[in-house]
Amino acid sequence: GSHAQLEDTAPRIVEHPTDLLVSKGEPATLSCKAEGRPAPAVEWYKDGERVETDREDPRSHRTLLPGGSLFFLRILHGRRGKPDEGVYVCVARNYLGEATSRNASLEVAGE
């Protein structure tokens, strides 16, 4: 009908993350913004694996910002590995469905 009632809508990504090249130890933000009703929950995946943030682990160096972006306090990069390097996507979900962002690669600049 033409009532002013807002209809629920499936999520859509309105801001996609872009590729990043970050120096080791520097902060970084992977942008993601999703719209939908009810407001979608955003999760991040790196190389297909779910990214843990400080919501799950208070000691995590990754924070899920209120808008859905993923913030790194500092890019971790050690001799034994590059835990933050990889291909990221953000996924927004509500009960009507889910939307996946474009892939964004995060690379750590050379030593």
Coordinates of N, CA and C in Angstrom, one line a residue, residues 17-97:
P17 N 35.2 -1.8 0.2 CA 36.6 -1.7 0.6 C 37.5 -1.6 -0.7
T18 N 38.6 -0.9 -0.6 CA 39.6 -0.8 -1.7 C 40.9 -1.4 -1.3
D19 N 41.7 -1.7 -2.3 CA 43.0 -2.3 -2.0 C 43.9 -1.4 -1.2
L20 N 44.6 -1.9 -0.2 CA 45.5 -1.1 0.6 C 46.9 -1.6 0.5
L21 N 47.8 -0.7 0.6 CA 49.2 -1.0 0.8 C 49.6 -0.2 2.0
V22 N 50.0 -1.0 3.1 CA 50.2 -0.4 4.4 C 51.6 -0.7 4.9
S23 N 52.3 0.3 5.5 CA 53.6 0.0 6.1 C 53.3 -0.8 7.4
K24 N 54.2 -1.7 7.7 CA 54.2 -2.5 8.9 C 54.1 -1.6 10.1
G25 N 53.2 -1.9 11.0 CA 53.1 -1.2 12.3 C 52.2 0.1 12.1
E26 N 51.7 0.4 10.9 CA 50.9 1.5 10.7 C 49.4 1.1 10.9
P27 N 48.5 2.0 11.3 CA 47.1 1.7 11.3 C 46.5 1.7 9.9
A28 N 45.4 1.0 9.7 CA 44.8 0.9 8.4 C 43.3 0.7 8.6
T29 N 42.5 1.2 7.6 CA 41.1 1.0 7.7 C 40.6 0.4 6.3
L30 N 39.9 -0.7 6.4 CA 39.2 -1.2 5.2 C 37.7 -0.8 5.3
S31 N 37.3 0.0 4.4 CA 36.0 0.6 4.5 C 34.9 -0.4 4.1
C32 N 33.8 -0.3 4.7 CA 32.6 -1.0 4.3 C 31.4 -0.4 4.9
K33 N 30.4 -0.1 4.1 CA 29.2 0.4 4.6 C 28.0 -0.3 4.0
A34 N 27.1 -0.7 4.8 CA 26.0 -1.5 4.2 C 24.7 -0.8 4.7
E35 N 23.7 -0.9 3.9 CA 22.3 -0.4 4.2 C 21.4 -1.6 4.2
G36 N 20.3 -1.4 4.9 CA 19.3 -2.4 4.9 C 18.4 -2.2 6.1
R37 N 17.3 -2.9 6.1 CA 16.3 -2.7 7.2 C 15.8 -4.1 7.6
P38 N 16.0 -4.6 8.7 CA 16.7 -4.0 9.8 C 18.2 -3.9 9.5
A39 N 18.9 -3.0 10.2 CA 20.3 -2.7 9.9 C 21.1 -3.9 9.9
P40 N 21.8 -4.2 8.8 CA 22.5 -5.5 8.7 C 23.7 -5.6 9.6
A41 N 24.0 -6.8 10.0 CA 25.2 -7.1 10.7 C 26.4 -7.3 9.7
V42 N 27.5 -6.7 10.0 CA 28.6 -6.9 9.1 C 29.7 -7.8 9.7
E43 N 30.2 -8.7 8.8 CA 31.3 -9.5 9.2 C 32.3 -9.4 8.1
W44 N 33.6 -9.6 8.5 CA 34.7 -9.6 7.5 C 35.3 -11.0 7.3
Y45 N 35.7 -11.3 6.1 CA 36.4 -12.5 5.8 C 37.7 -12.2 5.2
K46 N 38.7 -12.9 5.6 CA 40.0 -12.8 4.9 C 40.4 -14.1 4.3
D47 N 40.7 -14.1 3.0 CA 41.0 -15.4 2.4 C 40.0 -16.5 2.7
G48 N 38.7 -16.0 2.8 CA 37.6 -17.0 3.1 C 37.4 -17.3 4.5
E49 N 38.3 -16.9 5.4 CA 38.1 -17.2 6.8 C 37.6 -16.0 7.6
R50 N 36.7 -16.2 8.5 CA 36.1 -15.1 9.2 C 37.2 -14.4 10.1
V51 N 37.1 -13.0 10.0 CA 38.1 -12.2 10.7 C 37.6 -12.0 12.2
E52 N 38.4 -12.3 13.1 CA 38.0 -12.0 14.5 C 38.4 -10.6 14.8
T53 N 37.5 -9.9 15.5 CA 37.8 -8.5 15.9 C 37.7 -8.4 17.5
D54 N 37.9 -7.2 18.0 CA 37.8 -7.1 19.4 C 36.5 -7.4 20.1
R55 N 35.5 -7.7 19.2 CA 34.2 -8.1 19.8 C 34.3 -9.5 20.3
E56 N 35.1 -10.4 19.6 CA 35.3 -11.7 20.1 C 36.5 -11.8 21.0
D57 N 37.5 -11.0 20.7 CA 38.8 -11.1 21.5 C 39.2 -9.7 21.9
P58 N 39.0 -9.3 23.2 CA 39.3 -7.9 23.6 C 40.8 -7.5 23.3
R59 N 41.7 -8.5 23.1 CA 43.1 -8.1 22.9 C 43.4 -8.0 21.4
S60 N 42.3 -8.2 20.6 CA 42.6 -8.1 19.1 C 43.0 -6.7 18.7
H61 N 43.8 -6.7 17.7 CA 44.3 -5.4 17.1 C 43.3 -4.9 16.0
R62 N 42.2 -5.7 15.8 CA 41.3 -5.3 14.8 C 40.0 -4.9 15.4
T63 N 39.4 -3.8 15.0 CA 38.2 -3.3 15.6 C 37.1 -3.2 14.4
L64 N 35.9 -3.7 14.7 CA 34.8 -3.4 13.8 C 34.2 -2.1 14.2
L65 N 34.3 -1.1 13.3 CA 33.7 0.2 13.5 C 32.2 0.2 13.4
P66 N 31.5 1.1 14.1 CA 30.1 1.1 14.1 C 29.5 1.0 12.6
G67 N 30.1 1.7 11.7 CA 29.5 1.7 10.3 C 29.8 0.4 9.6
G68 N 30.7 -0.4 10.1 CA 31.0 -1.7 9.4 C 32.4 -1.8 8.9
S69 N 33.2 -0.7 8.9 CA 34.5 -0.7 8.4 C 35.4 -1.5 9.4
L70 N 36.5 -2.0 8.9 CA 37.4 -2.8 9.7 C 38.7 -2.0 10.0
F71 N 39.0 -1.7 11.2 CA 40.1 -0.8 11.6 C 41.2 -1.7 12.2
F72 N 42.4 -1.5 11.7 CA 43.6 -2.2 12.3 C 44.4 -1.1 13.1
L73 N 44.6 -1.4 14.4 CA 45.4 -0.5 15.2 C 46.8 -0.3 14.6
R74 N 47.3 -1.5 14.2 CA 48.6 -1.5 13.5 C 48.7 -2.8 12.8
I75 N 49.3 -2.7 11.6 CA 49.4 -3.9 10.8 C 50.5 -4.8 11.3
L76 N 50.1 -6.0 11.6 CA 51.1 -6.9 12.2 C 51.8 -7.6 11.0
H77 N 53.1 -7.7 11.2 CA 54.0 -8.3 10.2 C 55.2 -8.7 10.9
G78 N 55.4 -10.0 10.9 CA 56.6 -10.5 11.6 C 57.4 -11.4 10.7
R79 N 58.5 -11.9 11.3 CA 59.4 -12.8 10.5 C 58.6 -14.1 10.2
R80 N 57.7 -14.4 11.1 CA 57.0 -15.7 10.9 C 55.8 -15.6 10.1
G81 N 55.4 -14.4 9.7 CA 54.2 -14.4 8.9 C 53.6 -13.0 8.8
K82 N 52.6 -12.9 8.0 CA 52.0 -11.6 7.7 C 50.5 -11.8 8.0
P83 N 50.1 -11.8 9.3 CA 48.8 -12.2 9.6 C 47.7 -11.3 9.0
D84 N 48.0 -10.1 8.7 CA 47.0 -9.2 8.2 C 46.9 -9.2 6.6
E85 N 48.0 -9.7 6.0 CA 48.0 -9.6 4.5 C 47.0 -10.6 4.0
G86 N 46.3 -10.2 2.9 CA 45.4 -11.1 2.3 C 44.3 -10.4 1.6
V87 N 43.3 -11.2 1.1 CA 42.2 -10.6 0.4 C 40.9 -10.6 1.3
Y88 N 40.4 -9.5 1.5 CA 39.3 -9.2 2.4 C 37.9 -9.0 1.7
V89 N 36.9 -9.5 2.2 CA 35.5 -9.1 1.8 C 34.7 -8.8 3.0
C90 N 33.8 -7.9 2.9 CA 32.8 -7.7 4.0 C 31.5 -8.2 3.5
V91 N 30.8 -8.8 4.5 CA 29.5 -9.4 4.2 C 28.5 -8.8 5.2
A92 N 27.4 -8.3 4.6 CA 26.3 -7.7 5.5 C 25.1 -8.6 5.4
R93 N 24.5 -8.9 6.5 CA 23.4 -9.9 6.6 C 22.3 -9.3 7.4
N94 N 21.1 -9.5 7.0 CA 19.9 -9.5 7.8 C 19.0 -10.6 7.5
Y95 N 17.8 -10.7 8.0 CA 17.0 -11.9 7.8 C 16.5 -12.0 6.4
L96 N 16.6 -11.0 5.6 CA 16.2 -11.0 4.2 C 17.2 -11.5 3.2
G97 N 18.5 -11.5 3.7 CA 19.5 -11.9 2.8 C 20.9 -11.4 3.2

